[in-house]
Amino acid sequence: MSVTRKGETSTATDHQHDPRRWWGLVVIALAQLMVVLDATIVNIALPSAQRDLGMSDGDRQWVITAYTLAFGGLLLLGGRIADLVGRKRTFVIGLIGFAGASALGGAATSSGMLFGARALQGVFAAVLAPSALSLLTTTFTDPKERGKAFGVYGALAGSGSAIGFIVGGLLTEYLDWRWCLYVNVPIAVVAVVGAFVLLHDRPGDTGARLDVPGALLGCGGLVAIVYGFSEAEPRGWTDAYVLALFAVGVALLTAFVWWQNRAPRPLLPLHIVRDRDRAGCFLTMALAVIGMFGLFLFMTYYLQVILGYSPVKTGLAFLPLTAAIIVGATQVSARLLQRVAPRLLMAPGMVLASGGMVLLTRLTVDSSYPTEIMPALILMGLGMGLTFMPVFSTATAGVAPRDSGVTSATVNTAQQVGGSIGTALLNTIATTSTTAYVTAHLTDPARRAEVVREGTVHGYTVAIWWAAAVMLLAAVVAALMVTAKPPKHGTPATAPVPEPTR
């Protein structure tokens, strides 16, 4: 084992002195941006795709759900495959597969073909995302450079969904909804060429075997949980089918944990999640994304349906949020992380984001964007930027390189599961509150349209209050659980997490 770790350390040192490593960061960032924005880029295009392919209202959710289900459910498997096969190899395979699935979706002639292509995108994203983050982790080990690199990565992870709305609006309005999928092909081609030229990786652990029972239990449990949350939105939380999915998911994940304690080569080594700092980062990420996805969902509908914005104008309305995330991650967090403890960025960041949410609870049917909406988006963006960068950096610091893929996958899994919970939970709260408001206030049938608009906005504000509370909880979790100290300048982050003796 000591020989392997020496090799791993020398490889990390070689990467540290590679003059092209910053161009490699561009390649990794491109791939990460493509994966994250694809979760939202089709949202604005969905009405056009629905008309074009003749989808029913009940089936249209599968354009979104098929992607998140495959992505969130298979991430752990994708992360372990990256560790076994080699991260650069799986990175390239993920890019090529993602581009092919995107082209297939863009050429879809039926709703079933589009659903299948989106699921295939999710499968390859589950391989690509952990490979990208683990390549970043093993390439940048010097604390000063690591801060800058993770600042860029955190900015893209936080703003990628908002960028998806902007790009989706532009492509849908000026070209065609199909270009929301086709656009991935040229991005992937550039990233593949860049990966071959610029990225380095140690060989995969070819002698190891994949933990097949762990893969079946872990991925099956995650798929059941993510699917359950997606079905809770249209069916309701007390629906028997939804409850059965949650029960199956919990049972499979319980069996997964039991098996990981006994497996000779576990899919997810439990010493990774037993680490207090890392567990705090995973939980903070999941809670933060619950609130963030709620914001994206409600603001998209509010701007288009209530204020009557076009797809392009709606996308551009998210621009201050995107800019604030980038500033928070690259200009604040990346500069301060070397000097202050991660939780001193994460906890205030979540408080700031929660404050932005609270401002949005004052929305009415005729709120002003410059004075009431934009300030809240800027606060929210700064808070997310402050939080995401130290979460990614701290969660992946000090992990043995052979486990970096599965650790990166766990961070991404927290993000995907949080997004699924946020979309389903907050949408259910909003719908229930809207129905109650309309029932209580509809006394004059002539005012029905006006009351429904008021009730819709009321439902959004109630759900946003809940999102603000979840973000405050994330601040508490970060403050209490993440006790890591700032990395010392010049000390590479290559020391592996100690493993329990068997």
Coordinates of N, CA, C and O in Angstrom, one line a residue, residues 1-15 83 87 138 141 202-205 399-404 494-496 499:
M1 N 0.8 -1.2 0.0 CA 0.0 0.0 0.0 C 0.9 1.3 0.0 O 0.5 2.2 -0.6
S2 N 2.0 1.2 0.7 CA 2.9 2.4 0.8 C 3.4 2.7 -0.6 O 3.6 3.9 -0.9
V3 N 3.7 1.7 -1.4 CA 4.3 1.9 -2.8 C 3.2 2.7 -3.6 O 3.6 3.7 -4.3
T4 N 2.0 2.3 -3.5 CA 0.9 2.9 -4.3 C 0.8 4.4 -3.9 O 0.7 5.2 -4.7
R5 N 0.8 4.6 -2.6 CA 0.6 6.0 -2.2 C 1.8 6.9 -2.6 O 1.7 8.0 -2.8
K6 N 3.0 6.3 -2.6 CA 4.2 7.1 -3.1 C 3.9 7.5 -4.5 O 4.2 8.6 -4.9
G7 N 3.5 6.5 -5.3 CA 3.2 6.8 -6.7 C 2.2 7.9 -6.9 O 2.3 8.8 -7.7
E8 N 1.1 7.7 -6.0 CA 0.0 8.7 -6.1 C 0.5 10.1 -5.8 O 0.2 11.1 -6.4
T9 N 1.4 10.2 -4.7 CA 1.9 11.5 -4.3 C 2.8 12.1 -5.4 O 2.7 13.3 -5.6
S10 N 3.6 11.3 -6.0 CA 4.5 11.9 -7.0 C 3.7 12.3 -8.2 O 4.0 13.3 -8.8
T11 N 2.7 11.6 -8.5 CA 1.8 12.0 -9.7 C 1.2 13.3 -9.4 O 1.1 14.2 -10.2
A12 N 0.7 13.5 -8.1 CA 0.0 14.7 -7.7 C 1.0 15.9 -7.8 O 0.7 17.0 -8.2
T13 N 2.3 15.6 -7.5 CA 3.3 16.6 -7.5 C 3.6 17.0 -9.0 O 3.8 18.2 -9.3
D14 N 3.7 16.0 -9.9 CA 3.9 16.3 -11.3 C 2.8 17.2 -11.8 O 3.0 18.1 -12.5
H15 N 1.5 16.9 -11.4 CA 0.4 17.7 -11.8 C 0.5 19.1 -11.3 O 0.2 20.1 -12.0
D83 N -12.8 5.5 -10.5 CA -11.6 5.1 -9.7 C -11.0 3.8 -10.3 O -9.8 3.6 -10.2
R87 N -9.7 8.0 -14.3 CA -10.6 9.2 -14.4 C -10.6 9.8 -15.8 O -11.6 10.2 -16.3
T138 N -7.2 15.9 -8.0 CA -5.9 15.3 -8.1 C -4.9 16.2 -8.9 O -3.7 16.0 -8.8
T141 N -3.3 20.5 -6.0 CA -3.1 20.1 -4.6 C -2.5 21.2 -3.8 O -2.6 21.2 -2.6
R202 N -3.5 9.0 -13.4 CA -2.8 7.7 -13.1 C -3.7 6.6 -13.7 O -4.9 6.8 -13.9
P203 N -3.1 5.4 -14.0 CA -3.9 4.3 -14.5 C -4.9 3.9 -13.4 O -4.8 4.0 -12.2
G204 N -6.0 3.3 -13.9 CA -7.1 2.8 -13.0 C -6.6 1.6 -12.3 O -5.6 1.0 -12.6
D205 N -7.3 1.2 -11.2 CA -7.0 0.0 -10.4 C -7.5 -1.2 -11.1 O -8.6 -1.7 -10.8
V399 N -8.6 13.1 0.6 CA -9.1 11.8 0.2 C -8.0 11.1 -0.6 O -7.4 11.7 -1.4
A400 N -7.7 9.8 -0.3 CA -6.8 9.0 -1.1 C -7.2 9.1 -2.6 O -8.4 8.9 -2.9
P401 N -6.2 9.3 -3.5 CA -6.6 9.5 -4.9 C -7.5 8.3 -5.5 O -8.3 8.5 -6.3
R402 N -7.3 7.1 -4.9 CA -8.0 6.0 -5.5 C -9.5 6.0 -5.1 O -10.3 5.3 -5.6
D403 N -9.8 6.9 -4.1 CA -11.2 7.1 -3.6 C -11.8 8.4 -4.1 O -12.9 8.8 -3.7
S404 N -11.0 9.2 -4.9 CA -11.5 10.6 -5.2 C -12.7 10.5 -6.1 O -13.6 11.4 -6.0
T494 N -2.7 16.1 -0.1 CA -2.6 14.8 -0.7 C -2.7 13.7 0.4 O -2.7 12.5 0.1
A495 N -2.7 14.1 1.7 CA -2.7 13.1 2.8 C -4.0 12.3 2.7 O -5.1 12.9 2.8
P496 N -4.0 11.0 2.6 CA -5.2 10.3 2.5 C -6.0 10.1 3.8 O -5.4 10.2 4.9
E499 N -7.9 4.8 6.8 CA -8.9 3.7 6.7 C -8.9 2.9 7.9 O -7.9 2.6 8.5

